CSV table of C-alpha atoms in Angstrom, one decimal:
chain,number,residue,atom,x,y,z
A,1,UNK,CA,-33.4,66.3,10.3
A,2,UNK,CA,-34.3,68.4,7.7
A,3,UNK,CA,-31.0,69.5,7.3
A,4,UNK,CA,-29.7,66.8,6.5
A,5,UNK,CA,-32.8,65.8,3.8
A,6,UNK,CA,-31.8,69.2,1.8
A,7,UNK,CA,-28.2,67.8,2.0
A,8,UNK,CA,-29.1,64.6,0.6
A,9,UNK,CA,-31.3,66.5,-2.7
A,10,UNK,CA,-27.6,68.3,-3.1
A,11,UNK,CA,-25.4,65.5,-3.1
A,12,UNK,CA,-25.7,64.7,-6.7
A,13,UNK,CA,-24.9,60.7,-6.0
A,14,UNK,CA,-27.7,60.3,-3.1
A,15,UNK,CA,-24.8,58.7,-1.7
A,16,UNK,CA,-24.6,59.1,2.3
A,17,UNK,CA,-22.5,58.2,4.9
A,18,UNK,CA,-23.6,55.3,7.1
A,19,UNK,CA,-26.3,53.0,7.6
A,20,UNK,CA,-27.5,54.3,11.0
A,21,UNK,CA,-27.9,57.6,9.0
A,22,UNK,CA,-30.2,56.3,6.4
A,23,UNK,CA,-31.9,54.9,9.5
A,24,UNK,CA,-32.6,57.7,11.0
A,25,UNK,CA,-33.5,59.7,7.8
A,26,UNK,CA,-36.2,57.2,6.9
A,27,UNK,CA,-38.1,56.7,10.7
A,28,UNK,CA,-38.0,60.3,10.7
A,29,UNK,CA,-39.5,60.8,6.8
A,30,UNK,CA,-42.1,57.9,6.7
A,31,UNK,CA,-43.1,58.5,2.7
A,32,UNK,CA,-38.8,58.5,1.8
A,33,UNK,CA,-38.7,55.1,1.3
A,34,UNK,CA,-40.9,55.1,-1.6
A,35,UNK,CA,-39.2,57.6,-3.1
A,36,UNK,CA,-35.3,56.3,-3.3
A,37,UNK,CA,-33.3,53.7,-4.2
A,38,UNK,CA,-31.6,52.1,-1.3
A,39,UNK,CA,-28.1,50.5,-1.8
A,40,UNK,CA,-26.0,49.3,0.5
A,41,UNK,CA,-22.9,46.6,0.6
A,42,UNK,CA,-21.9,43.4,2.5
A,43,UNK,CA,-18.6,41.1,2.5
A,44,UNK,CA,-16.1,42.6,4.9
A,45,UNK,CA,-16.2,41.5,7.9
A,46,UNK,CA,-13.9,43.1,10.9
A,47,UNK,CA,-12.2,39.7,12.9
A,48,UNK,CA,-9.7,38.4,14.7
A,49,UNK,CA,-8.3,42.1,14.5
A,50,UNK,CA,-8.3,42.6,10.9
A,51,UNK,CA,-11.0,42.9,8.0
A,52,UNK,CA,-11.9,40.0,5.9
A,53,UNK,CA,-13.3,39.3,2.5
A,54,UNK,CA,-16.5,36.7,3.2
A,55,UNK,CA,-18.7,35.3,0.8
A,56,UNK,CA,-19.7,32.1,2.3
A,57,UNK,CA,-23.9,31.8,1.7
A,58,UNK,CA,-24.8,31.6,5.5
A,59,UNK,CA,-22.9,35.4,6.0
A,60,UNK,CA,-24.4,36.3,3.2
A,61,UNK,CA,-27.6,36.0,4.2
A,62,UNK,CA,-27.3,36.8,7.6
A,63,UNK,CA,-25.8,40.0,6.1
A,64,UNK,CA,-28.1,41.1,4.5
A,65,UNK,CA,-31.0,39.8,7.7
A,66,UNK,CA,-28.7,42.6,9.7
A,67,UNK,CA,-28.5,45.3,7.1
A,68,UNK,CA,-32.6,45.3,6.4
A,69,UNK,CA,-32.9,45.1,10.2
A,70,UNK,CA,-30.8,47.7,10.9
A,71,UNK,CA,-32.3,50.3,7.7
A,72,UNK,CA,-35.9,48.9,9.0
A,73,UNK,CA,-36.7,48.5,5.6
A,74,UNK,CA,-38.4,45.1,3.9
A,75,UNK,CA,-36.6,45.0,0.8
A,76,UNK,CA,-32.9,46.4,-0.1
A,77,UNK,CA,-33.0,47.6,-4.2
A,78,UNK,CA,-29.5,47.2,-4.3
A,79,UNK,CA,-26.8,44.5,-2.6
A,80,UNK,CA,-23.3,44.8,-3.5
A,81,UNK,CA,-21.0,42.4,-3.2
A,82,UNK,CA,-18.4,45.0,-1.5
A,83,UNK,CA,-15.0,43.1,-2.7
A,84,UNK,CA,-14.7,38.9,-4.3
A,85,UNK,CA,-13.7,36.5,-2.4
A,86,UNK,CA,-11.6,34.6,-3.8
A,87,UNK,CA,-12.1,31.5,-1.3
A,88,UNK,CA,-15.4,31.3,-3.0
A,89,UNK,CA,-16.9,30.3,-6.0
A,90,UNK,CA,-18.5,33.7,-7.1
A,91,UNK,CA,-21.5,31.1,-8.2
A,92,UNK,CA,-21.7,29.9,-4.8
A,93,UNK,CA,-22.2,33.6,-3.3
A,94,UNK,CA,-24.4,34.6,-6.3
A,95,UNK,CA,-26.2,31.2,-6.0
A,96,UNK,CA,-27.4,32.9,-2.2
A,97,UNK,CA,-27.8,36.4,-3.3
A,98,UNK,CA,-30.4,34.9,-5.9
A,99,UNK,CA,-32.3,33.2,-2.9
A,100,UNK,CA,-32.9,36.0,-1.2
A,101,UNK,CA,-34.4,38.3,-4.7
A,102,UNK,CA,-36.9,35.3,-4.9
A,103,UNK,CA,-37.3,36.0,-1.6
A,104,UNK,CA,-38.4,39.5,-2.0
A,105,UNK,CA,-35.5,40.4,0.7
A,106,UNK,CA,-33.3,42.4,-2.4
A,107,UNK,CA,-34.7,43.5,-5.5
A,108,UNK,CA,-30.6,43.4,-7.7
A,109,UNK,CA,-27.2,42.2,-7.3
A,110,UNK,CA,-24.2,44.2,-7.5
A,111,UNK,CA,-20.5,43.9,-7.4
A,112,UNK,CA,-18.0,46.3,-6.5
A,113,UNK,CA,-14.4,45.7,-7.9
A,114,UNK,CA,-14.8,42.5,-9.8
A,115,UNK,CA,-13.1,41.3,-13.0
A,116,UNK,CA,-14.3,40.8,-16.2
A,117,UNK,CA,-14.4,37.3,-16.6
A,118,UNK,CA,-16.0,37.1,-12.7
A,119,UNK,CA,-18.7,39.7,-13.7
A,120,UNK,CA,-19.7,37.3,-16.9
A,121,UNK,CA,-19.4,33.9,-14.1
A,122,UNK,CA,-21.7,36.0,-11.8
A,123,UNK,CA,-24.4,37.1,-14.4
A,124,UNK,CA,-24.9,33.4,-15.6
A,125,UNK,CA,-25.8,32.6,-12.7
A,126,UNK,CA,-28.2,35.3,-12.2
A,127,UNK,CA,-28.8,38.9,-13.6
A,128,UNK,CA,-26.0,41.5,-12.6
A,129,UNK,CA,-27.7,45.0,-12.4
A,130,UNK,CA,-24.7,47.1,-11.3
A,131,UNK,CA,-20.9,47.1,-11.1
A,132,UNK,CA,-19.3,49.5,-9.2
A,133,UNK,CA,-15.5,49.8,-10.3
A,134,UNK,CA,-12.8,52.9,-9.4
A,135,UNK,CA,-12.5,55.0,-12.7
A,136,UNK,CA,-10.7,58.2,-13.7
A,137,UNK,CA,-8.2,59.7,-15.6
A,138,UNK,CA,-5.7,57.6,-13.3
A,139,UNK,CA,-7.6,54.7,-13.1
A,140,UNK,CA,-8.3,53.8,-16.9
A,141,UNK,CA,-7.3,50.2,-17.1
A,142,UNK,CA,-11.4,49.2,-16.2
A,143,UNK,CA,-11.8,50.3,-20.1
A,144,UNK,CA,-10.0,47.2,-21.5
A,145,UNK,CA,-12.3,44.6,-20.0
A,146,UNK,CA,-14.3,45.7,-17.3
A,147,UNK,CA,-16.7,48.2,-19.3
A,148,UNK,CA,-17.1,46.7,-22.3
A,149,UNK,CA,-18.4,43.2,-20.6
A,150,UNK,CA,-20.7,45.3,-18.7
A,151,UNK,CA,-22.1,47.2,-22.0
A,152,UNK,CA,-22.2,43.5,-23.9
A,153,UNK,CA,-24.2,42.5,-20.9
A,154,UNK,CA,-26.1,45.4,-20.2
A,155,UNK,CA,-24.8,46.1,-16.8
A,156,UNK,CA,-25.1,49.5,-15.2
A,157,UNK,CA,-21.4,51.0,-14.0
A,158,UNK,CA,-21.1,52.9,-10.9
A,159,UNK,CA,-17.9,54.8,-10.4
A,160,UNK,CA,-16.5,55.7,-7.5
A,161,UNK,CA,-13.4,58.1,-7.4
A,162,UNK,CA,-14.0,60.0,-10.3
A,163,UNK,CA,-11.9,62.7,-9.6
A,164,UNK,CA,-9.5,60.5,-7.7
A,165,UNK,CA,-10.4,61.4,-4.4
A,166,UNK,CA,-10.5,64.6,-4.5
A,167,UNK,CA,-7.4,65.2,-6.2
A,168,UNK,CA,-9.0,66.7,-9.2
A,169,UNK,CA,-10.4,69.2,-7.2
A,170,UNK,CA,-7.8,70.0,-4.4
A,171,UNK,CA,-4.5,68.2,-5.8
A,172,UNK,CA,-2.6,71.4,-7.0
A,173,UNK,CA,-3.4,73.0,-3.4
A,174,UNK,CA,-2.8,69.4,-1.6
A,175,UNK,CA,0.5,69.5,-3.2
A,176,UNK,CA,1.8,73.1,-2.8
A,177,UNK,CA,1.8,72.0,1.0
A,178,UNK,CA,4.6,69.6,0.1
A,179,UNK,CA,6.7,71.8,-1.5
């Protein structure tokens, strides 16, 4: 285990693999928990065969009952709403993720991969602390819309894929293999 601790003060994100691997890290280093912020995701579901977006209140919540059983942890500081579904008001999904901050289960709302004009429907309805959206020299359309309603609103941005997956740092070497 402590291994993997010194691992997690190198990654420079905090960002780890799994859920069972948080679980493990934290029963194993009581004192952690106080120390991080935990984040996690819900709203893909694997059914029927295939994954699907879900959104609907009740999944919410019994999402987010699973993930703080399975971390053992009281309180989640961070819930992203992994992907939008669109079968959903994102006021109605909100309107539940609310619910459970007032009930002390999360501490902020997220949303990963949401549009401008559903990031501004989602904060009316209640504070949006964190949007987490793909950005990098490739992926530059986010700074038309996306980041500058999250600066009027004073919502944090998390990107993911900075260096495009790793192409940035391998792609000339990825591609000689090609050629």
């Amino acid at each position: 285990m402590y291994g993997n601790v010194r691992l997690l003060r190198r990654r420079p994100t905090g960002h780890l693999p799994t859920k069972s691997w948080w679980e493990r890290l934290l029963k194993a280093q009581p004192g952690l928990r106080d120390k991080i912020q935990l984040a996690t995701k819900f709203g893909i579901q694997f059914l029927d065969g295939k994954f699907q977006i879900n959104g609907e209140p009740a999944y919410v919540r019994a999402a987010c009952e699973g993930s703080l059983k399975r971390l053992g942890v009281d309180c989640i500081d961070l819930y992203y709403q992994h992907r939008i579904d669109t079968k959903i008001p994102i006021e109605v999904t909100i309107g539940e993720l609310k619910k459970l901050v007032e009930e002390g289960k999360i501490k902020y709302i997220g949303l990963s991969e949401a549009s401008a004009s559903t990031i501004r429907r989602a904060h009316a309805v209640h504070p949006i602390t964190a949007v987490q959206i793909e950005w990098s020299l490739w992926s530059t359309d986010v700074e038309q819309h996306i980041i500058p309603t999250c600066r009027e609103l004073g919502i944090g941005i998390v990107a993911y894929s900075p260096l495009r997956r790793g192409f940035f740092i391998i792609g000339c070497q990825a591609c000689r293999r090609f050629y």
